[in-house]
PDB file of C-alpha atoms in Angstrom:
ATOM      1  CA  MET A   7       7.855  62.081  -6.232  1.00  0.00           C
ATOM      2  CA  SER A   8       8.229  64.501  -3.326  1.00  0.00           C
ATOM      3  CA  GLU A   9       4.467  65.049  -3.285  1.00  0.00           C
ATOM      4  CA  LEU A  10       3.906  61.276  -3.134  1.00  0.00           C
ATOM      5  CA  ILE A  11       6.364  60.912  -0.238  1.00  0.00           C
ATOM      6  CA  HIS A  12       4.692  63.808   1.571  1.00  0.00           C
ATOM      7  CA  ARG A  13       1.247  62.255   1.118  1.00  0.00           C
ATOM      8  CA  GLU A  14       2.467  58.868   2.373  1.00  0.00           C
ATOM      9  CA  ALA A  15       4.042  60.534   5.399  1.00  0.00           C
ATOM     10  CA  ILE A  16       0.705  62.189   6.195  1.00  0.00           C
ATOM     11  CA  TYR A  17      -1.111  58.853   5.928  1.00  0.00           C
ATOM     12  CA  LEU A  18       1.415  57.102   8.146  1.00  0.00           C
ATOM     13  CA  TRP A  19       1.337  59.888  10.734  1.00  0.00           C
ATOM     14  CA  TYR A  20      -2.454  59.734  10.772  1.00  0.00           C
ATOM     15  CA  TYR A  21      -2.451  55.970  11.456  1.00  0.00           C
ATOM     16  CA  PHE A  22       0.210  56.466  14.119  1.00  0.00           C
ATOM     17  CA  THR A  23      -1.627  59.246  15.978  1.00  0.00           C
ATOM     18  CA  VAL A  24      -4.954  57.378  15.879  1.00  0.00           C
ATOM     19  CA  GLN A  25      -3.416  54.241  17.333  1.00  0.00           C
ATOM     20  CA  LEU A  26      -1.307  56.169  19.833  1.00  0.00           C
ATOM     21  CA  GLU A  27      -4.431  57.897  21.143  1.00  0.00           C
ATOM     22  CA  GLN A  28      -6.133  54.533  21.631  1.00  0.00           C
ATOM     23  CA  ILE A  29      -3.256  52.539  23.135  1.00  0.00           C
ATOM     24  CA  PHE A  30      -0.924  54.984  24.894  1.00  0.00           C
ATOM     25  CA  PRO A  31      -3.200  55.464  27.957  1.00  0.00           C
ATOM     26  CA  TYR A  32      -3.221  51.684  28.545  1.00  0.00           C
ATOM     27  CA  TRP A  33       0.578  51.551  28.282  1.00  0.00           C
ATOM     28  CA  VAL A  34       0.959  54.328  30.851  1.00  0.00           C
ATOM     29  CA  LEU A  35      -1.677  52.839  33.164  1.00  0.00           C
ATOM     30  CA  GLY A  36      -0.062  49.416  32.843  1.00  0.00           C
ATOM     31  CA  MET A  37       3.309  50.770  33.945  1.00  0.00           C
ATOM     32  CA  LEU A  38       1.802  52.718  36.840  1.00  0.00           C
ATOM     33  CA  ILE A  39      -0.134  49.727  38.161  1.00  0.00           C
ATOM     34  CA  GLY A  40       2.618  47.218  37.378  1.00  0.00           C
ATOM     35  CA  SER A  41       5.157  49.232  39.354  1.00  0.00           C
ATOM     36  CA  ALA A  42       2.705  49.624  42.238  1.00  0.00           C
ATOM     37  CA  VAL A  43       2.191  45.847  42.399  1.00  0.00           C
ATOM     38  CA  SER A  44       5.938  45.236  42.202  1.00  0.00           C
ATOM     39  CA  VAL A  45       6.850  47.745  44.922  1.00  0.00           C
ATOM     40  CA  PHE A  46       3.956  47.375  47.346  1.00  0.00           C
ATOM     41  CA  LEU A  47       2.359  43.935  46.820  1.00  0.00           C
ATOM     42  CA  LYS A  48       5.022  41.586  45.436  1.00  0.00           C
ATOM     43  CA  ASP A  49       6.361  40.421  48.809  1.00  0.00           C
ATOM     44  CA  ASN A  50       2.842  39.885  50.145  1.00  0.00           C
ATOM     45  CA  LEU A  51       1.853  37.794  47.117  1.00  0.00           C
ATOM     46  CA  HIS A  52       4.960  35.637  47.344  1.00  0.00           C
ATOM     47  CA  GLY A  53       4.586  35.336  51.106  1.00  0.00           C
ATOM     48  CA  LEU A  54       1.015  34.149  50.644  1.00  0.00           C
ATOM     49  CA  PHE A  55       2.117  31.459  48.203  1.00  0.00           C
ATOM     50  CA  ARG A  56       4.956  30.349  50.476  1.00  0.00           C
ATOM     51  CA  SER A  57       2.544  30.055  53.399  1.00  0.00           C
ATOM     52  CA  LEU A  58       0.395  27.602  51.425  1.00  0.00           C
ATOM     53  CA  GLY A  59       3.208  25.048  51.540  1.00  0.00           C
ATOM     54  CA  GLY A  60       2.166  23.902  55.000  1.00  0.00           C
ATOM     55  CA  LYS A  61      -1.491  23.476  54.075  1.00  0.00           C
ATOM     56  CA  LYS A  62      -2.900  20.216  52.721  1.00  0.00           C
ATOM     57  CA  LEU A  63      -4.732  21.666  49.745  1.00  0.00           C
ATOM     58  CA  GLY A  64      -3.734  18.945  47.300  1.00  0.00           C
ATOM     59  CA  VAL A  65      -4.947  19.546  43.767  1.00  0.00           C
ATOM     60  CA  LEU A  66      -6.841  22.682  44.882  1.00  0.00           C
ATOM     61  CA  GLY A  67      -3.490  24.414  45.295  1.00  0.00           C
ATOM     62  CA  ILE A  68      -2.931  24.318  41.525  1.00  0.00           C
ATOM     63  CA  PRO A  69      -5.553  26.932  40.516  1.00  0.00           C
ATOM     64  CA  ILE A  70      -4.479  29.102  43.457  1.00  0.00           C
ATOM     65  CA  ALA A  71      -0.870  28.876  42.279  1.00  0.00           C
ATOM     66  CA  SER A  72      -1.910  29.786  38.734  1.00  0.00           C
ATOM     67  CA  CYS A  73      -3.756  32.887  39.978  1.00  0.00           C
ATOM     68  CA  LEU A  74      -0.768  33.966  42.065  1.00  0.00           C
ATOM     69  CA  GLY A  75       1.512  33.475  39.061  1.00  0.00           C
ATOM     70  CA  ILE A  76      -0.600  35.885  37.028  1.00  0.00           C
ATOM     71  CA  ALA A  77      -0.535  38.376  39.897  1.00  0.00           C
ATOM     72  CA  SER A  78       3.261  38.177  40.213  1.00  0.00           C
ATOM     73  CA  PRO A  79       4.992  41.112  38.474  1.00  0.00           C
ATOM     74  CA  LEU A  80       8.383  39.417  38.040  1.00  0.00           C
ATOM     75  CA  CYS A  81       9.975  38.463  34.721  1.00  0.00           C
ATOM     76  CA  MET A  82      10.922  34.793  34.353  1.00  0.00           C
ATOM     77  CA  TYR A  83      14.565  35.361  35.307  1.00  0.00           C
ATOM     78  CA  GLY A  84      13.260  36.870  38.538  1.00  0.00           C
ATOM     79  CA  THR A  85      10.608  34.198  39.011  1.00  0.00           C
ATOM     80  CA  ILE A  86      12.946  31.176  38.913  1.00  0.00           C
ATOM     81  CA  PRO A  87      14.999  32.112  42.014  1.00  0.00           C
ATOM     82  CA  ILE A  88      11.731  32.893  43.802  1.00  0.00           C
ATOM     83  CA  ALA A  89      10.375  29.497  42.703  1.00  0.00           C
ATOM     84  CA  ALA A  90      13.564  27.893  44.048  1.00  0.00           C
ATOM     85  CA  SER A  91      12.879  29.436  47.443  1.00  0.00           C
ATOM     86  CA  PHE A  92       9.262  28.216  47.235  1.00  0.00           C
ATOM     87  CA  SER A  93      10.549  24.703  46.538  1.00  0.00           C
ATOM     88  CA  LYS A  94      12.803  24.842  49.601  1.00  0.00           C
ATOM     89  CA  SER A  95       9.858  25.906  51.729  1.00  0.00           C
ATOM     90  CA  GLY A  96       7.855  22.836  50.731  1.00  0.00           C
ATOM     91  CA  ILE A  97       5.862  23.878  47.651  1.00  0.00           C
ATOM     92  CA  LYS A  98       5.403  20.873  45.363  1.00  0.00           C
ATOM     93  CA  ASP A  99       6.376  20.805  41.689  1.00  0.00           C
ATOM     94  CA  ASP A 100       2.775  20.761  40.434  1.00  0.00           C
ATOM     95  CA  TRP A 101       2.039  24.020  42.226  1.00  0.00           C
ATOM     96  CA  LEU A 102       5.339  25.478  41.043  1.00  0.00           C
ATOM     97  CA  ALA A 103       4.584  24.491  37.445  1.00  0.00           C
ATOM     98  CA  ALA A 104       1.203  26.250  37.596  1.00  0.00           C
ATOM     99  CA  PHE A 105       2.769  29.343  39.173  1.00  0.00           C
ATOM    100  CA  MET A 106       5.677  29.549  36.731  1.00  0.00           C
ATOM    101  CA  MET A 107       3.634  28.831  33.581  1.00  0.00           C
ATOM    102  CA  SER A 108       0.986  31.438  34.295  1.00  0.00           C
ATOM    103  CA  SER A 109       3.687  33.896  35.377  1.00  0.00           C
ATOM    104  CA  ILE A 110       5.361  33.423  31.972  1.00  0.00           C
ATOM    105  CA  LEU A 111       2.098  34.029  30.139  1.00  0.00           C
ATOM    106  CA  LEU A 112       0.691  37.031  31.987  1.00  0.00           C
ATOM    107  CA  ASN A 113       1.310  39.686  34.641  1.00  0.00           C
ATOM    108  CA  PRO A 114      -0.632  42.666  36.023  1.00  0.00           C
ATOM    109  CA  GLN A 115       1.035  45.116  33.644  1.00  0.00           C
ATOM    110  CA  LEU A 116       0.205  43.047  30.572  1.00  0.00           C
ATOM    111  CA  ILE A 117      -3.413  42.715  31.726  1.00  0.00           C
ATOM    112  CA  ILE A 118      -3.760  46.497  31.583  1.00  0.00           C
ATOM    113  CA  TYR A 119      -2.045  46.660  28.175  1.00  0.00           C
ATOM    114  CA  SER A 120      -4.396  43.986  26.833  1.00  0.00           C
ATOM    115  CA  ALA A 121      -7.465  46.019  27.797  1.00  0.00           C
ATOM    116  CA  ALA A 122      -6.731  48.058  24.651  1.00  0.00           C
ATOM    117  CA  LEU A 123      -7.808  45.008  22.616  1.00  0.00           C
ATOM    118  CA  GLY A 124     -11.335  45.131  23.992  1.00  0.00           C
ATOM    119  CA  GLN A 125     -13.217  43.408  26.806  1.00  0.00           C
ATOM    120  CA  THR A 126     -13.687  40.066  25.055  1.00  0.00           C
ATOM    121  CA  ALA A 127     -10.020  39.723  24.065  1.00  0.00           C
ATOM    122  CA  LEU A 128      -8.968  40.705  27.573  1.00  0.00           C
ATOM    123  CA  ILE A 129     -11.201  38.051  29.183  1.00  0.00           C
ATOM    124  CA  VAL A 130      -9.965  35.426  26.714  1.00  0.00           C
ATOM    125  CA  ARG A 131      -6.357  36.277  27.536  1.00  0.00           C
ATOM    126  CA  ILE A 132      -6.830  36.119  31.311  1.00  0.00           C
ATOM    127  CA  VAL A 133      -8.858  32.890  31.242  1.00  0.00           C
ATOM    128  CA  SER A 134      -6.564  31.122  28.761  1.00  0.00           C
ATOM    129  CA  CYS A 135      -3.434  32.081  30.709  1.00  0.00           C
ATOM    130  CA  PHE A 136      -5.014  30.870  33.943  1.00  0.00           C
ATOM    131  CA  PHE A 137      -5.827  27.502  32.369  1.00  0.00           C
ATOM    132  CA  GLY A 138      -2.388  27.422  30.754  1.00  0.00           C
ATOM    133  CA  GLY A 139      -0.884  27.393  34.230  1.00  0.00           C
ATOM    134  CA  ALA A 140      -3.509  25.142  35.803  1.00  0.00           C
ATOM    135  CA  VAL A 141      -3.304  22.453  33.106  1.00  0.00           C
ATOM    136  CA  ALA A 142       0.504  22.482  33.293  1.00  0.00           C
ATOM    137  CA  GLY A 143       0.249  21.915  37.044  1.00  0.00           C
ATOM    138  CA  LEU A 144      -2.206  19.056  36.599  1.00  0.00           C
ATOM    139  CA  LEU A 145       0.030  17.356  34.038  1.00  0.00           C
ATOM    140  CA  ILE A 146       3.026  17.564  36.374  1.00  0.00           C
ATOM    141  CA  ARG A 147       0.882  16.191  39.202  1.00  0.00           C
ATOM    142  CA  VAL A 148      -0.172  13.204  37.090  1.00  0.00           C
ATOM    143  CA  PHE A 149       3.078  12.330  35.308  1.00  0.00           C
ATOM    144  CA  TYR A 150       5.700  13.542  37.811  1.00  0.00           C
ATOM    145  CA  ARG A 151       4.008  12.634  41.080  1.00  0.00           C
ATOM    146  CA  ASP A 152       6.943  10.574  42.379  1.00  0.00           C
ATOM    147  CA  LYS A 153       9.853  12.345  40.694  1.00  0.00           C
ATOM    148  CA  SER A 154      11.221  15.842  40.420  1.00  0.00           C
ATOM    149  CA  PHE A 155      10.418  17.995  37.390  1.00  0.00           C
ATOM    150  CA  PHE A 156      12.526  21.067  38.231  1.00  0.00           C
ATOM    151  CA  ASP A 157      16.168  21.351  39.238  1.00  0.00           C
ATOM    152  CA  PHE A 158      16.645  24.437  41.400  1.00  0.00           C
ATOM    153  CA  SER A 159      20.069  23.502  42.729  1.00  0.00           C
ATOM    154  CA  GLY A 160      22.339  26.507  43.051  1.00  0.00           C
ATOM    155  CA  PHE A 161      19.582  29.108  43.072  1.00  0.00           C
ATOM    156  CA  GLU A 162      19.199  31.648  45.826  1.00  0.00           C
ATOM    157  CA  GLU A 163      16.419  34.175  46.299  1.00  0.00           C
ATOM    158  CA  PRO A 164      17.368  37.389  44.470  1.00  0.00           C
ATOM    159  CA  GLN A 165      18.024  40.688  46.182  1.00  0.00           C
ATOM    160  CA  ASN A 166      15.104  43.078  46.213  1.00  0.00           C
ATOM    161  CA  ARG A 167      15.910  46.087  44.028  1.00  0.00           C
ATOM    162  CA  ASP A 168      13.076  48.169  45.504  1.00  0.00           C
ATOM    163  CA  THR A 169      14.789  49.109  48.758  1.00  0.00           C
ATOM    164  CA  ASP A 170      14.999  52.898  48.738  1.00  0.00           C
ATOM    165  CA  PRO A 171      13.829  54.152  52.174  1.00  0.00           C
ATOM    166  CA  ASN A 172      11.856  56.922  50.486  1.00  0.00           C
ATOM    167  CA  ILE A 173       8.672  55.213  49.327  1.00  0.00           C
ATOM    168  CA  LEU A 174       8.056  57.694  46.501  1.00  0.00           C
ATOM    169  CA  LEU A 175      11.596  57.323  45.138  1.00  0.00           C
ATOM    170  CA  ARG A 176      11.276  53.542  45.422  1.00  0.00           C
ATOM    171  CA  TYR A 177       8.172  53.648  43.259  1.00  0.00           C
ATOM    172  CA  LEU A 178       9.631  56.127  40.735  1.00  0.00           C
ATOM    173  CA  LYS A 179      12.796  54.059  40.290  1.00  0.00           C
ATOM    174  CA  ASN A 180      10.729  50.961  39.575  1.00  0.00           C
ATOM    175  CA  LEU A 181       8.558  52.951  37.167  1.00  0.00           C
ATOM    176  CA  TRP A 182      11.633  54.212  35.309  1.00  0.00           C
ATOM    177  CA  ARG A 183      12.909  50.636  34.945  1.00  0.00           C
ATOM    178  CA  ASN A 184       9.519  49.743  33.461  1.00  0.00           C
ATOM    179  CA  VAL A 185       9.723  52.619  30.981  1.00  0.00           C
ATOM    180  CA  LYS A 186      13.220  51.584  29.879  1.00  0.00           C
ATOM    181  CA  ALA A 187      12.222  47.927  29.591  1.00  0.00           C
ATOM    182  CA  THR A 188       9.059  48.449  27.522  1.00  0.00           C
ATOM    183  CA  GLY A 189       9.259  51.875  25.876  1.00  0.00           C
ATOM    184  CA  LEU A 190      11.344  50.927  22.828  1.00  0.00           C
ATOM    185  CA  TYR A 191       9.304  47.780  22.174  1.00  0.00           C
ATOM    186  CA  PHE A 192       6.063  49.742  22.485  1.00  0.00           C
ATOM    187  CA  LEU A 193       7.286  52.289  19.906  1.00  0.00           C
ATOM    188  CA  LEU A 194       8.484  49.517  17.590  1.00  0.00           C
ATOM    189  CA  GLY A 195       5.117  47.774  17.880  1.00  0.00           C
ATOM    190  CA  MET A 196       3.342  51.007  16.995  1.00  0.00           C
ATOM    191  CA  ILE A 197       5.515  51.519  13.917  1.00  0.00           C
ATOM    192  CA  LEU A 198       5.022  47.934  12.721  1.00  0.00           C
ATOM    193  CA  SER A 199       1.259  48.121  13.218  1.00  0.00           C
ATOM    194  CA  VAL A 200       1.105  51.384  11.229  1.00  0.00           C
ATOM    195  CA  LEU A 201       3.030  49.758   8.362  1.00  0.00           C
ATOM    196  CA  PHE A 202       0.709  46.726   8.471  1.00  0.00           C
ATOM    197  CA  GLN A 203      -2.379  48.935   8.404  1.00  0.00           C
ATOM    198  CA  ARG A 204      -1.106  51.007   5.514  1.00  0.00           C
ATOM    199  CA  TYR A 205       0.530  48.452   3.252  1.00  0.00           C
ATOM    200  CA  VAL A 206      -0.902  44.995   4.073  1.00  0.00           C
ATOM    201  CA  PRO A 207      -4.392  44.452   2.584  1.00  0.00           C
ATOM    202  CA  SER A 208      -7.004  43.573   5.177  1.00  0.00           C
ATOM    203  CA  ASP A 209      -8.266  40.755   2.926  1.00  0.00           C
ATOM    204  CA  LEU A 210      -4.862  39.090   3.204  1.00  0.00           C
ATOM    205  CA  MET A 211      -5.013  39.153   7.011  1.00  0.00           C
ATOM    206  CA  THR A 212      -8.522  37.683   6.909  1.00  0.00           C
ATOM    207  CA  ASP A 213      -7.417  34.921   4.537  1.00  0.00           C
ATOM    208  CA  ILE A 214      -4.416  33.999   6.701  1.00  0.00           C
ATOM    209  CA  PHE A 215      -5.778  34.419  10.223  1.00  0.00           C
ATOM    210  CA  GLY A 216      -9.549  34.453   9.855  1.00  0.00           C
ATOM    211  CA  GLY A 217     -10.973  32.600   6.859  1.00  0.00           C
ATOM    212  CA  ASN A 218      -9.519  29.121   7.476  1.00  0.00           C
ATOM    213  CA  GLU A 219      -9.781  29.004  11.245  1.00  0.00           C
ATOM    214  CA  ALA A 220      -7.620  25.950  11.932  1.00  0.00           C
ATOM    215  CA  TRP A 221      -4.894  27.163   9.563  1.00  0.00           C
ATOM    216  CA  GLY A 222      -5.131  30.683  10.996  1.00  0.00           C
ATOM    217  CA  VAL A 223      -4.688  29.450  14.564  1.00  0.00           C
ATOM    218  CA  LEU A 224      -1.673  27.357  13.561  1.00  0.00           C
ATOM    219  CA  MET A 225      -0.126  30.285  11.667  1.00  0.00           C
ATOM    220  CA  ALA A 226      -0.691  32.665  14.595  1.00  0.00           C
ATOM    221  CA  ALA A 227       0.810  30.186  17.039  1.00  0.00           C
ATOM    222  CA  THR A 228       3.803  29.782  14.734  1.00  0.00           C
ATOM    223  CA  ILE A 229       4.547  33.466  14.149  1.00  0.00           C
ATOM    224  CA  GLY A 230       4.191  34.080  17.866  1.00  0.00           C
ATOM    225  CA  VAL A 231       7.505  32.246  18.322  1.00  0.00           C
ATOM    226  CA  PRO A 232       9.818  34.643  16.410  1.00  0.00           C
ATOM    227  CA  LEU A 233       7.741  37.848  16.551  1.00  0.00           C
ATOM    228  CA  TYR A 234       7.105  38.182  20.286  1.00  0.00           C
ATOM    229  CA  ALA A 235       9.677  40.328  22.101  1.00  0.00           C
ATOM    230  CA  CYS A 236       7.656  42.338  24.616  1.00  0.00           C
ATOM    231  CA  GLY A 237       4.026  42.144  25.689  1.00  0.00           C
ATOM    232  CA  GLY A 238       3.435  45.861  25.389  1.00  0.00           C
ATOM    233  CA  GLY A 239       5.019  45.947  21.946  1.00  0.00           C
ATOM    234  CA  THR A 240       2.677  43.297  20.535  1.00  0.00           C
ATOM    235  CA  ILE A 241      -0.559  45.010  21.610  1.00  0.00           C
ATOM    236  CA  PRO A 242      -0.520  47.550  18.735  1.00  0.00           C
ATOM    237  CA  LEU A 243       0.144  44.730  16.267  1.00  0.00           C
ATOM    238  CA  LEU A 244      -2.666  42.583  17.660  1.00  0.00           C
ATOM    239  CA  GLN A 245      -5.072  45.497  17.587  1.00  0.00           C
ATOM    240  CA  ALA A 246      -4.274  46.165  13.931  1.00  0.00           C
ATOM    241  CA  TRP A 247      -4.564  42.474  13.029  1.00  0.00           C
ATOM    242  CA  LEU A 248      -7.905  42.117  14.813  1.00  0.00           C
ATOM    243  CA  TRP A 249      -9.219  45.144  12.933  1.00  0.00           C
ATOM    244  CA  ASP A 250      -8.073  43.565   9.665  1.00  0.00           C
ATOM    245  CA  GLY A 251      -9.897  40.283  10.239  1.00  0.00           C
ATOM    246  CA  MET A 252      -7.769  38.122  12.512  1.00  0.00           C
ATOM    247  CA  SER A 253      -9.992  35.716  14.444  1.00  0.00           C
ATOM    248  CA  LEU A 254      -9.970  35.924  18.216  1.00  0.00           C
ATOM    249  CA  GLY A 255      -8.826  32.308  18.363  1.00  0.00           C
ATOM    250  CA  SER A 256      -5.776  33.125  16.250  1.00  0.00           C
ATOM    251  CA  ALA A 257      -5.066  36.139  18.470  1.00  0.00           C
ATOM    252  CA  SER A 258      -5.291  34.001  21.604  1.00  0.00           C
ATOM    253  CA  ALA A 259      -2.879  31.448  20.110  1.00  0.00           C
ATOM    254  CA  PHE A 260      -0.409  34.241  19.373  1.00  0.00           C
ATOM    255  CA  MET A 261      -0.816  35.641  22.901  1.00  0.00           C
ATOM    256  CA  LEU A 262       0.038  32.217  24.357  1.00  0.00           C
ATOM    257  CA  THR A 263       2.939  31.038  22.219  1.00  0.00           C
ATOM    258  CA  GLY A 264       4.513  34.499  22.156  1.00  0.00           C
ATOM    259  CA  PRO A 265       5.419  34.867  25.839  1.00  0.00           C
ATOM    260  CA  ALA A 266       5.885  31.105  26.285  1.00  0.00           C
ATOM    261  CA  THR A 267       8.604  31.037  23.604  1.00  0.00           C
ATOM    262  CA  LYS A 268      10.040  34.515  24.132  1.00  0.00           C
ATOM    263  CA  ILE A 269      13.800  34.045  23.942  1.00  0.00           C
ATOM    264  CA  THR A 270      14.518  35.395  27.434  1.00  0.00           C
ATOM    265  CA  ASN A 271      11.812  33.189  28.942  1.00  0.00           C
ATOM    266  CA  LEU A 272      13.159  30.147  27.098  1.00  0.00           C
ATOM    267  CA  GLY A 273      16.659  30.871  28.377  1.00  0.00           C
ATOM    268  CA  ALA A 274      15.381  31.104  31.941  1.00  0.00           C
ATOM    269  CA  VAL A 275      13.235  27.961  31.757  1.00  0.00           C
ATOM    270  CA  LYS A 276      16.052  25.952  30.128  1.00  0.00           C
ATOM    271  CA  ILE A 277      18.167  26.582  33.240  1.00  0.00           C
ATOM    272  CA  VAL A 278      15.877  24.483  35.451  1.00  0.00           C
ATOM    273  CA  LEU A 279      14.837  21.870  32.863  1.00  0.00           C
ATOM    274  CA  GLY A 280      16.884  19.225  31.151  1.00  0.00           C
ATOM    275  CA  ALA A 281      16.699  18.681  27.393  1.00  0.00           C
ATOM    276  CA  LYS A 282      13.798  16.218  27.587  1.00  0.00           C
ATOM    277  CA  ARG A 283      11.690  18.316  29.954  1.00  0.00           C
ATOM    278  CA  PHE A 284      12.490  21.468  27.976  1.00  0.00           C
ATOM    279  CA  ALA A 285      11.164  19.749  24.840  1.00  0.00           C
ATOM    280  CA  LEU A 286       8.032  18.806  26.781  1.00  0.00           C
ATOM    281  CA  TYR A 287       7.623  22.444  27.795  1.00  0.00           C
ATOM    282  CA  LEU A 288       7.814  23.631  24.172  1.00  0.00           C
ATOM    283  CA  ALA A 289       5.430  20.923  22.984  1.00  0.00           C
ATOM    284  CA  TYR A 290       2.949  21.806  25.724  1.00  0.00           C
ATOM    285  CA  ALA A 291       3.117  25.559  25.029  1.00  0.00           C
ATOM    286  CA  ILE A 292       2.448  25.177  21.298  1.00  0.00           C
ATOM    287  CA  ALA A 293      -0.177  22.441  21.667  1.00  0.00           C
ATOM    288  CA  PHE A 294      -2.062  24.323  24.376  1.00  0.00           C
ATOM    289  CA  ALA A 295      -2.021  27.526  22.290  1.00  0.00           C
ATOM    290  CA  CYS A 296      -3.400  25.760  19.203  1.00  0.00           C
ATOM    291  CA  ILE A 297      -6.108  23.892  21.130  1.00  0.00           C
ATOM    292  CA  THR A 298      -7.109  27.065  22.969  1.00  0.00           C
ATOM    293  CA  GLY A 299      -7.294  29.032  19.729  1.00  0.00           C
ATOM    294  CA  LEU A 300      -9.566  26.425  18.145  1.00  0.00           C
ATOM    295  CA  ILE A 301     -11.825  26.344  21.217  1.00  0.00           C
ATOM    296  CA  VAL A 302     -12.073  30.154  21.267  1.00  0.00           C
ATOM    297  CA  ASN A 303     -13.054  30.215  17.587  1.00  0.00           C
ATOM    298  CA  VAL A 304     -15.820  27.670  18.275  1.00  0.00           C
ATOM    299  CA  ILE A 305     -17.165  29.478  21.345  1.00  0.00           C
ATOM    300  CA  ILE A 306     -16.867  33.101  20.202  1.00  0.00           C
TER     301      ILE A 306
END
């Protein structure tokens, strides 16, 4: 029995070290770049978006807003007060919807993490998140042209936490907050992926997420709801699942529903949406993820 336990421990450690070697550099690089964007570029990005309020860009402002949402390093609880200040400065709800949706789905740090999944998966994630924001903005423009979609009453722009006069300390403090916020989830994701690799047959993963493509996309979109806790923590799992036969369409569905229905993001979005509009948000997130997954499976 002891020999069996020892052998299993060796196997598990081997899987862990192999995956750690492949993913850990992306996690570190993601934190370094994410903190740099947050400390040095965040105000410029938000200032750029705010300045667009006085320009008559019309529908062309929606893709710009979606791009700026992806570039924004804030979590959703930080994004909503910023969006409230954008609204006060004249930014319309369709632009705000594009900005907030893409900001929920992706950020600079998560882009770096996702590079560990390979070039194709990274491109799919960036493009699908961009369109996730842009389509949301277009829908708000069409169906809420003459009425308000968001309720930002009572929100004020949050205090900037990166205020240390020493620029190096300012950056290091932000970096340490990143480590604390993602480190445990990253380790948990590594452990879960090792257990999946060791004990879940690859044929099973192919049957669920790869063989029947429509069913696999729906399943991936569904499990993205309860399983997603942190972007960095899901990268090891996704890498293991892709190795075991998960289709790229199923992976893209998971990468969309996961952050869109992450419990903290849902709590933040619910604050500025009533029950009916919150239900519309959930329906849109799941429907867009499933449609995107099916399209990806057809194209790639």
